[in-house]
Amino acid sequence: MNDTTQAADSSSMNTATQKFLEFGSRKIILVGTAHVSAQSIEEVKTAIRDNQPDNVAIELDEKRLASIEDPESWRKMDIVQVLKKKMGFLMLANIILAGYQKRMGEGSGVKPGDEMAAAINTARELGIPQTMVDRPIGITLKRAWSKNSLWGKCKLLAILLGTAFAGDDEDSTPEKIEELKKTSEMDTLMKELSGYLPVVKEVLIDERDRYLASKIWECKGDKVLAVLGAGHLPGVMAYLTKLAAGEKTSDCSDIDSLPPKGLASKIGMWAIPLIIIALIASGFYFGGKSKGWDMLSAWVIWNGALAGVGAIIALAHPLVILISVIGAPVTSLCPFVGIGLVAGLLQAVLKKPSVGDMENLQKDASSFKGFYKNRILRVLLVFFLSSLGSSIGTFAAGASLVASVTTFFNKIISWIKGIF
């Protein structure tokens, strides 16, 4: 009997949330969960006790495991170091997603990750080893960001902002949460994501399906039970079958790190600043001081004003707003320092976060008002919105400069044609 036949023989035991796979002498049990489901917690505990696996694979990475084991670890966070390490956007995205799950879980009284904690605790009680099989969240988010086009990045930002500032979901009842575990519901969600943001779907779903399946496959033991989000069940099952048939390898080194920057990306870091400088210089050279100053003023006004607007929307300190306006036109010409970093660090110094801000971080992240009340979240808003404003200003000013130069050269060409 081959592996595929044996896998099919166990299908009669399958349910909507539990899949039993047999590959030769090896058995793999997949338990799909909704991350804020009270029913999932009990199902996970029962599945581990009933099946007595040799190993429990869990959809967590080591850093998220540490945060579950030490719920107070976030109090040690230094927002200044987060910004200096250029992790401001990643932290903001992570907080927004965690806040969204927290709002959903309020309908059932369950915190995000409780089912994973239940799996860990149950396995430990029974003396069963556990293996963390998910890719680090930082790598996943960075890959989702770096692989997106400019338009894709804009849509991703729109989704994050919409998620962050959405009102509480009154429909997040226990019954509604359980619907998240139904394959049909998850399929619909994945299809929508695939159409709207195919690159994000590739990174968040397809790559992680492969990564999870590969790490589950590498777990020690003849019987492995894996606890993972229900949306990953179809993809993980499909990839496990390919691994068993020798059609795929469990080597994930190509998706376990950031995609290397290509030559075009490296050139692009300097190309835009150099083009902007060249356009302004051409204005002075060909159009005289008046034209040159007009173009320089357009660059300063567009970039500085929109960065300042971003800081104002974030309710930044007045000095931070002023620095954003003055600094954005300069930092936009430097690939290594953005105005968001400068504005965020200054906001953190002028409005230093308190212990209370750290204690209420998770709670405040689940509401619009909380983002402005909490000084840590305010720093991240200042960082993000001033950066966004400056980026928009760069493109707006660049378009204005190109239009000015084009108009100027058209006049020269017309003048030359008139002579001849």
CSV table of C-alpha atoms in Angstrom, one decimal:
chain,number,residue,atom,x,y,z
A,1,MET,CA,0.0,0.0,0.0
A,2,ASN,CA,1.6,3.3,-1.0
A,3,ASP,CA,1.7,6.5,1.0
A,4,THR,CA,-1.2,8.2,-0.9
A,5,THR,CA,-3.5,5.2,-0.4
A,6,GLN,CA,-2.7,5.1,3.3
A,7,ALA,CA,-3.4,8.8,3.7
A,8,ALA,CA,-6.8,8.3,2.0
A,9,ASP,CA,-7.6,5.3,4.3
A,10,SER,CA,-7.7,7.6,7.3
A,11,SER,CA,-10.0,10.1,5.6
A,12,SER,CA,-13.0,8.6,7.3
A,13,MET,CA,-11.7,10.0,10.6
A,14,ASN,CA,-11.4,13.5,9.2
A,15,THR,CA,-13.6,16.3,10.5
A,16,ALA,CA,-13.9,20.0,9.4
A,17,THR,CA,-11.1,20.9,11.9
A,18,GLN,CA,-9.1,17.7,12.2
A,19,LYS,CA,-7.3,15.9,9.4
A,20,PHE,CA,-5.6,12.5,9.9
A,21,LEU,CA,-2.8,11.7,7.4
A,22,GLU,CA,-0.8,8.5,7.2
A,23,PHE,CA,2.5,8.3,5.3
A,24,GLY,CA,3.9,4.8,5.6
A,25,SER,CA,4.5,4.2,9.3
A,26,ARG,CA,4.1,7.9,10.0
A,27,LYS,CA,1.0,9.6,11.2
A,28,ILE,CA,0.4,13.4,11.1
A,29,ILE,CA,-2.7,14.9,12.7
A,30,LEU,CA,-3.7,18.5,11.8
A,31,VAL,CA,-5.9,20.4,14.2
A,32,GLY,CA,-7.3,23.6,12.7
A,33,THR,CA,-8.3,26.4,15.1
A,34,ALA,CA,-9.8,29.9,15.1
A,35,HIS,CA,-7.3,32.0,17.1
A,36,VAL,CA,-9.9,33.5,19.4
A,37,SER,CA,-12.1,30.5,19.9
A,38,ALA,CA,-13.1,29.0,23.3
A,39,GLN,CA,-14.1,25.8,21.4
A,40,SER,CA,-10.7,25.5,19.8
A,41,ILE,CA,-9.0,25.5,23.2
A,42,GLU,CA,-11.0,22.5,24.3
A,43,GLU,CA,-10.6,20.8,21.0
A,44,VAL,CA,-6.9,21.2,21.1
A,45,LYS,CA,-6.6,19.8,24.6
A,46,THR,CA,-8.9,16.8,23.8
A,47,ALA,CA,-7.0,16.0,20.5
A,48,ILE,CA,-3.6,15.9,22.3
A,49,ARG,CA,-4.9,13.7,25.2
A,50,ASP,CA,-6.8,11.3,22.9
A,51,ASN,CA,-4.1,10.9,20.3
A,52,GLN,CA,-1.0,10.9,22.6
A,53,PRO,CA,1.4,12.1,19.8
A,54,ASP,CA,5.2,11.8,20.0
A,55,ASN,CA,5.5,15.5,19.2
A,56,VAL,CA,3.2,18.5,19.2
A,57,ALA,CA,3.9,21.0,16.4
A,58,ILE,CA,2.6,24.5,17.1
A,59,GLU,CA,2.0,27.5,14.8
A,60,LEU,CA,4.3,29.8,16.7
A,61,ASP,CA,7.9,31.0,16.3
A,62,GLU,CA,10.3,31.3,19.2
A,63,LYS,CA,9.7,35.0,19.8
A,64,ARG,CA,5.9,34.6,20.1
A,65,LEU,CA,6.4,31.6,22.3
A,66,ALA,CA,8.5,33.8,24.6
A,67,SER,CA,5.8,36.4,24.7
A,68,ILE,CA,3.2,33.8,25.7
A,69,GLU,CA,5.4,32.3,28.4
A,70,ASP,CA,6.3,35.8,29.7
A,71,PRO,CA,3.2,38.0,29.2
A,72,GLU,CA,5.0,40.9,30.8
A,73,SER,CA,7.9,40.9,28.4
A,74,TRP,CA,6.4,43.7,26.3
A,75,ARG,CA,7.0,46.0,29.3
A,76,LYS,CA,10.7,45.8,28.6
A,77,MET,CA,10.3,47.3,25.2
A,78,ASP,CA,12.3,50.4,24.4
A,79,ILE,CA,10.5,52.3,21.7
A,80,VAL,CA,13.6,54.4,20.9
A,81,GLN,CA,15.6,51.2,20.1
A,82,VAL,CA,12.6,49.9,18.0
A,83,LEU,CA,12.8,53.0,15.8
A,84,LYS,CA,16.6,53.0,15.6
A,85,LYS,CA,16.6,49.4,14.4
A,86,LYS,CA,14.1,50.4,11.7
A,87,MET,CA,11.4,48.2,13.1
A,88,GLY,CA,8.8,50.9,13.6
A,89,PHE,CA,6.5,49.8,10.8
A,90,LEU,CA,6.8,46.2,11.7
A,91,MET,CA,5.9,46.8,15.3
A,92,LEU,CA,3.0,49.0,14.3
A,93,ALA,CA,1.7,46.4,11.9
A,94,ASN,CA,2.1,43.7,14.6
A,95,ILE,CA,0.2,45.8,17.2
A,96,ILE,CA,-2.6,46.6,14.7
A,97,LEU,CA,-3.1,42.9,13.9
A,98,ALA,CA,-2.9,41.9,17.5
A,99,GLY,CA,-5.4,44.6,18.4
A,100,TYR,CA,-7.8,43.4,15.7
A,101,GLN,CA,-7.6,39.8,17.1
A,102,LYS,CA,-8.1,41.1,20.6
A,103,ARG,CA,-11.3,42.9,19.5
A,104,MET,CA,-12.6,39.7,17.9
A,105,GLY,CA,-11.8,37.7,21.0
A,106,GLU,CA,-13.8,40.0,23.3
A,107,GLY,CA,-17.0,38.3,22.1
A,108,SER,CA,-15.9,35.0,23.4
A,109,GLY,CA,-13.7,36.0,26.4
A,110,VAL,CA,-10.6,34.4,24.7
A,111,LYS,CA,-7.3,36.1,24.1
A,112,PRO,CA,-5.4,35.6,20.8
A,113,GLY,CA,-3.1,32.7,21.2
A,114,ASP,CA,-4.9,31.0,24.1
A,115,GLU,CA,-5.4,27.8,22.0
A,116,MET,CA,-1.6,27.7,21.3
A,117,ALA,CA,-0.9,28.2,25.0
A,118,ALA,CA,-3.4,25.4,25.8
A,119,ALA,CA,-1.5,23.1,23.4
A,120,ILE,CA,1.8,23.8,25.0
A,121,ASN,CA,0.5,23.3,28.6
A,122,THR,CA,-1.3,20.1,27.7
A,123,ALA,CA,1.7,18.7,26.0
A,124,ARG,CA,3.9,19.6,28.9
A,125,GLU,CA,1.5,18.0,31.4
A,126,LEU,CA,1.7,14.7,29.4
A,127,GLY,CA,5.5,15.0,28.9
A,128,ILE,CA,5.2,15.4,25.1
A,129,PRO,CA,7.9,17.5,23.3
A,130,GLN,CA,6.7,20.6,21.5
A,131,THR,CA,8.2,22.1,18.3
A,132,MET,CA,7.5,25.7,17.1
A,133,VAL,CA,7.0,25.4,13.4
A,134,ASP,CA,6.0,28.9,12.2
A,135,ARG,CA,8.2,31.4,10.4
A,136,PRO,CA,9.2,34.5,12.6
A,137,ILE,CA,6.6,37.2,12.2
A,138,GLY,CA,9.2,39.8,11.5
A,139,ILE,CA,10.5,38.0,8.4
A,140,THR,CA,6.9,37.4,7.2
A,141,LEU,CA,5.9,41.0,7.5
A,142,LYS,CA,9.2,42.3,5.9
A,143,ARG,CA,8.8,39.9,3.0
A,144,ALA,CA,5.2,41.0,2.5
A,145,TRP,CA,6.3,44.6,2.4
A,146,SER,CA,9.5,44.3,0.4
A,147,LYS,CA,7.9,42.1,-2.4
A,148,ASN,CA,5.1,44.5,-3.0
A,149,SER,CA,5.0,47.1,-5.6
A,150,LEU,CA,4.4,50.8,-4.7
A,151,TRP,CA,0.7,50.4,-5.4
A,152,GLY,CA,0.6,47.2,-3.4
A,153,LYS,CA,2.3,48.9,-0.5
A,154,CYS,CA,-0.4,51.6,-0.7
A,155,LYS,CA,-3.2,49.0,-0.6
A,156,LEU,CA,-1.5,47.2,2.3
A,157,LEU,CA,-1.2,50.5,4.3
A,158,ALA,CA,-4.9,51.2,3.6
A,159,ILE,CA,-5.8,47.7,5.0
A,160,LEU,CA,-3.7,48.3,8.1
A,161,LEU,CA,-5.2,51.7,8.7
A,162,GLY,CA,-8.7,50.5,8.1
A,163,THR,CA,-8.1,47.6,10.6
A,164,ALA,CA,-6.5,49.9,13.2
A,165,PHE,CA,-9.2,52.5,13.1
A,166,ALA,CA,-12.3,50.3,12.6
A,167,GLY,CA,-14.9,50.3,15.3
A,168,ASP,CA,-15.5,47.4,17.6
A,169,ASP,CA,-17.0,44.4,15.7
A,170,GLU,CA,-20.4,43.8,17.4
A,171,ASP,CA,-20.8,40.6,15.3
A,172,SER,CA,-17.8,38.9,17.0
A,173,THR,CA,-20.0,36.5,18.9
A,174,PRO,CA,-18.8,33.0,19.8
A,175,GLU,CA,-20.9,31.6,16.9
A,176,LYS,CA,-19.4,34.1,14.4
A,177,ILE,CA,-15.9,33.2,15.6
A,178,GLU,CA,-16.5,29.5,15.1
A,179,GLU,CA,-17.5,30.3,11.5
A,180,LEU,CA,-13.8,31.2,10.9
A,181,LYS,CA,-13.0,27.5,11.2
A,182,LYS,CA,-15.2,26.5,8.3
A,183,THR,CA,-13.2,25.9,5.1
A,184,SER,CA,-15.8,27.6,2.9
A,185,GLU,CA,-15.4,30.9,4.9
A,186,MET,CA,-11.6,30.7,4.8
A,187,ASP,CA,-11.6,29.9,1.1
A,188,THR,CA,-13.7,33.0,0.4
A,189,LEU,CA,-11.4,35.2,2.5
A,190,MET,CA,-8.3,33.8,0.7
A,191,LYS,CA,-9.8,34.3,-2.7
A,192,GLU,CA,-10.6,38.0,-1.8
A,193,LEU,CA,-7.0,38.5,-0.5
A,194,SER,CA,-5.5,36.8,-3.6
A,195,GLY,CA,-7.4,39.1,-5.9
A,196,TYR,CA,-6.7,42.3,-4.0
A,197,LEU,CA,-3.2,41.7,-2.8
A,198,PRO,CA,-1.7,38.6,-4.5
A,199,VAL,CA,1.8,39.2,-3.2
A,200,VAL,CA,0.6,39.5,0.4
A,201,LYS,CA,-1.5,36.3,-0.1
A,202,GLU,CA,1.6,34.6,-1.4
A,203,VAL,CA,3.7,35.6,1.6
A,204,LEU,CA,1.1,35.3,4.4
A,205,ILE,CA,-0.6,32.1,3.1
A,206,ASP,CA,1.2,30.2,0.4
A,207,GLU,CA,4.7,30.6,1.8
A,208,ARG,CA,3.6,29.9,5.3
A,209,ASP,CA,1.7,26.8,4.2
A,210,ARG,CA,4.9,25.5,2.7
A,211,TYR,CA,7.0,26.5,5.7
A,212,LEU,CA,4.5,25.0,8.3
A,213,ALA,CA,4.3,21.8,6.3
A,214,SER,CA,8.0,21.5,6.0
A,215,LYS,CA,8.7,22.1,9.7
A,216,ILE,CA,5.9,19.7,10.6
A,217,TRP,CA,7.5,17.1,8.3
A,218,GLU,CA,10.8,17.5,10.1
A,219,CYS,CA,9.4,17.0,13.6
A,220,LYS,CA,10.7,14.0,15.4
A,221,GLY,CA,8.4,11.1,16.1
A,222,ASP,CA,6.2,8.7,14.2
A,223,LYS,CA,3.0,10.5,15.3
A,224,VAL,CA,2.9,14.3,15.1
A,225,LEU,CA,0.0,16.4,16.0
A,226,ALA,CA,0.1,20.0,14.6
A,227,VAL,CA,-2.0,22.9,15.9
A,228,LEU,CA,-2.5,25.6,13.3
A,229,GLY,CA,-5.0,28.1,12.0
A,230,ALA,CA,-7.9,26.5,10.1
A,231,GLY,CA,-7.1,28.6,7.0
A,232,HIS,CA,-3.8,26.7,6.6
A,233,LEU,CA,-5.3,23.2,6.6
A,234,PRO,CA,-5.8,22.7,2.8
A,235,GLY,CA,-2.4,24.2,1.9
A,236,VAL,CA,-0.4,22.3,4.5
A,237,MET,CA,-2.2,19.0,3.7
A,238,ALA,CA,-1.4,19.4,0.0
A,239,TYR,CA,2.3,20.2,0.7
A,240,LEU,CA,2.7,17.3,3.1
A,241,THR,CA,1.4,15.0,0.5
A,242,LYS,CA,4.0,16.3,-2.0
A,243,LEU,CA,6.8,15.9,0.6
A,244,ALA,CA,5.8,12.3,1.3
A,245,ALA,CA,5.8,11.6,-2.5
A,246,GLY,CA,9.3,13.1,-2.9
A,247,GLU,CA,7.9,15.8,-5.2
A,248,LYS,CA,9.0,18.6,-2.9
A,249,THR,CA,11.8,19.2,-0.4
A,250,SER,CA,11.5,20.5,3.2
A,251,ASP,CA,14.3,23.1,2.6
A,252,CYS,CA,12.8,26.5,3.2
A,253,SER,CA,16.0,28.6,3.1
A,254,ASP,CA,14.7,30.6,0.1
A,255,ILE,CA,11.7,31.9,2.1
A,256,ASP,CA,13.3,32.0,5.6
A,257,SER,CA,14.9,35.4,5.1
A,258,LEU,CA,14.4,38.7,3.3
A,259,PRO,CA,14.6,38.6,-0.5
A,260,PRO,CA,18.0,40.0,-1.4
A,261,LYS,CA,18.0,43.5,-2.8
A,262,GLY,CA,18.5,43.5,-6.5
A,263,LEU,CA,20.8,45.9,-8.4
A,264,ALA,CA,17.7,47.9,-9.5
A,265,SER,CA,16.7,48.3,-5.9
A,266,LYS,CA,20.1,49.4,-4.8
A,267,ILE,CA,20.3,51.9,-7.7
A,268,GLY,CA,16.8,53.1,-6.9
A,269,MET,CA,17.9,54.1,-3.4
A,270,TRP,CA,20.1,56.8,-4.9
A,271,ALA,CA,18.4,57.3,-8.2
A,272,ILE,CA,15.4,59.3,-6.9
A,273,PRO,CA,17.5,61.8,-4.7
A,274,LEU,CA,19.9,62.3,-7.6
A,275,ILE,CA,17.2,62.9,-10.1
A,276,ILE,CA,15.5,65.4,-7.8
A,277,ILE,CA,18.8,67.3,-7.3
A,278,ALA,CA,19.5,67.1,-11.0
A,279,LEU,CA,16.1,68.5,-11.9
A,280,ILE,CA,16.5,71.5,-9.5
A,281,ALA,CA,20.0,72.1,-10.7
A,282,SER,CA,18.8,72.1,-14.3
A,283,GLY,CA,16.2,74.7,-13.3
A,284,PHE,CA,19.0,77.0,-12.0
A,285,TYR,CA,21.3,76.3,-15.0
A,286,PHE,CA,18.8,76.7,-17.8
A,287,GLY,CA,16.1,78.8,-16.3
A,288,GLY,CA,18.1,81.2,-14.1
A,289,LYS,CA,17.7,81.9,-10.4
A,290,SER,CA,14.0,82.6,-10.6
A,291,LYS,CA,13.2,79.3,-12.1
A,292,GLY,CA,15.6,77.4,-9.9
A,293,TRP,CA,14.2,78.9,-6.7
A,294,ASP,CA,10.7,78.2,-7.9
A,295,MET,CA,11.6,74.5,-8.3
A,296,LEU,CA,13.4,74.3,-5.0
A,297,SER,CA,10.5,76.0,-3.3
A,298,ALA,CA,8.1,73.4,-4.8
A,299,TRP,CA,10.3,70.6,-3.5
A,300,VAL,CA,10.4,72.1,0.0
A,301,ILE,CA,6.8,73.0,0.2
A,302,TRP,CA,5.4,69.7,-1.1
A,303,ASN,CA,7.6,67.5,1.0
A,304,GLY,CA,7.7,69.5,4.2
A,305,ALA,CA,4.1,70.4,4.2
A,306,LEU,CA,2.8,66.9,3.7
A,307,ALA,CA,5.2,65.5,6.3
A,308,GLY,CA,3.9,68.2,8.7
A,309,VAL,CA,0.3,67.3,7.9
A,310,GLY,CA,1.1,63.7,8.8
A,311,ALA,CA,2.6,64.8,12.1
A,312,ILE,CA,-0.4,67.0,12.8
A,313,ILE,CA,-2.8,64.1,12.1
A,314,ALA,CA,-0.8,62.1,14.6
A,315,LEU,CA,-1.2,65.0,17.1
A,316,ALA,CA,2.6,65.2,17.5
A,317,HIS,CA,4.3,67.7,19.8
A,318,PRO,CA,4.5,71.2,18.1
A,319,LEU,CA,8.3,71.0,17.9
A,320,VAL,CA,8.0,67.6,16.2
A,321,ILE,CA,5.6,69.1,13.6
A,322,LEU,CA,8.1,72.0,13.0
A,323,ILE,CA,11.0,69.6,12.6
A,324,SER,CA,9.0,67.4,10.3
A,325,VAL,CA,8.3,70.4,8.0
A,326,ILE,CA,11.9,71.6,8.0
A,327,GLY,CA,13.6,68.2,8.0
A,328,ALA,CA,11.5,66.2,5.4
A,329,PRO,CA,12.9,68.0,2.3
A,330,VAL,CA,16.4,67.1,3.5
A,331,THR,CA,15.9,63.6,4.8
A,332,SER,CA,14.0,62.6,1.6
A,333,LEU,CA,17.3,63.1,-0.3
A,334,CYS,CA,19.1,60.7,2.1
A,335,PRO,CA,18.5,57.0,1.6
A,336,PHE,CA,19.6,56.1,5.2
A,337,VAL,CA,17.6,58.5,7.4
A,338,GLY,CA,13.9,59.2,7.0
A,339,ILE,CA,11.8,61.9,8.6
A,340,GLY,CA,9.7,59.3,10.3
A,341,LEU,CA,12.7,58.2,12.3
A,342,VAL,CA,13.7,61.7,13.3
A,343,ALA,CA,10.1,62.7,14.2
A,344,GLY,CA,9.4,59.5,16.1
A,345,LEU,CA,12.6,59.7,18.2
A,346,LEU,CA,11.9,63.4,19.0
A,347,GLN,CA,8.3,62.6,20.0
A,348,ALA,CA,9.6,59.8,22.3
A,349,VAL,CA,12.0,62.3,23.9
A,350,LEU,CA,9.6,65.1,24.3
A,351,LYS,CA,6.6,62.9,25.4
A,352,LYS,CA,8.4,60.1,27.1
A,353,PRO,CA,6.2,57.0,27.5
A,354,SER,CA,5.3,56.0,31.0
A,355,VAL,CA,5.0,52.7,32.7
A,356,GLY,CA,1.2,53.1,32.4
A,357,ASP,CA,1.5,53.4,28.6
A,358,MET,CA,3.4,50.0,28.6
A,359,GLU,CA,0.9,48.4,30.9
A,360,ASN,CA,-2.1,49.5,28.7
A,361,LEU,CA,-0.4,49.0,25.3
A,362,GLN,CA,-2.4,46.0,24.3
A,363,LYS,CA,-5.7,47.4,25.6
A,364,ASP,CA,-5.1,50.8,23.9
A,365,ALA,CA,-4.2,49.2,20.6
A,366,SER,CA,-7.7,47.9,20.2
A,367,SER,CA,-9.3,51.3,19.8
A,368,PHE,CA,-9.0,54.5,17.8
A,369,LYS,CA,-8.9,56.6,21.0
A,370,GLY,CA,-6.3,54.4,22.5
A,371,PHE,CA,-3.8,55.0,19.7
A,372,TYR,CA,-3.8,58.7,20.6
A,373,LYS,CA,-3.9,58.3,24.3
A,374,ASN,CA,-1.0,55.9,24.6
A,375,ARG,CA,2.3,57.6,24.2
A,376,ILE,CA,4.0,54.5,22.7
A,377,LEU,CA,1.4,54.2,20.1
A,378,ARG,CA,1.5,57.9,19.5
A,379,VAL,CA,5.2,57.7,18.8
A,380,LEU,CA,4.5,55.0,16.2
A,381,LEU,CA,1.7,57.1,14.6
A,382,VAL,CA,4.1,60.1,14.4
A,383,PHE,CA,6.7,57.8,12.8
A,384,PHE,CA,4.3,56.3,10.3
A,385,LEU,CA,2.2,59.3,9.3
A,386,SER,CA,5.1,61.7,8.9
A,387,SER,CA,6.9,59.1,6.8
A,388,LEU,CA,3.8,58.6,4.7
A,389,GLY,CA,3.3,62.3,4.2
A,390,SER,CA,6.9,62.8,3.2
A,391,SER,CA,6.7,59.9,0.7
A,392,ILE,CA,3.6,61.4,-0.9
A,393,GLY,CA,5.2,64.8,-1.0
A,394,THR,CA,8.3,63.3,-2.7
A,395,PHE,CA,6.2,61.9,-5.6
A,396,ALA,CA,4.0,65.1,-5.8
A,397,ALA,CA,7.1,67.4,-5.8
A,398,GLY,CA,8.9,65.1,-8.2
A,399,ALA,CA,6.0,65.3,-10.7
A,400,SER,CA,5.9,69.1,-10.3
A,401,LEU,CA,9.6,69.3,-11.0
A,402,VAL,CA,9.4,67.1,-14.1
A,403,ALA,CA,6.5,69.2,-15.4
A,404,SER,CA,8.4,72.4,-14.8
A,405,VAL,CA,11.5,71.1,-16.6
A,406,THR,CA,9.4,69.7,-19.5
A,407,THR,CA,7.7,73.0,-20.0
A,408,PHE,CA,11.0,74.8,-19.9
A,409,PHE,CA,12.7,72.6,-22.5
A,410,ASN,CA,9.6,72.7,-24.7
A,411,LYS,CA,9.9,76.4,-24.8
A,412,ILE,CA,13.6,76.1,-25.7
A,413,ILE,CA,12.8,73.6,-28.5
A,414,SER,CA,10.0,75.9,-29.8
A,415,TRP,CA,12.4,78.9,-29.8
A,416,ILE,CA,15.1,76.8,-31.7
A,417,LYS,CA,12.5,75.7,-34.3
A,418,GLY,CA,11.4,79.3,-34.7
A,419,ILE,CA,14.9,80.3,-35.6
A,420,PHE,CA,15.3,77.7,-38.2
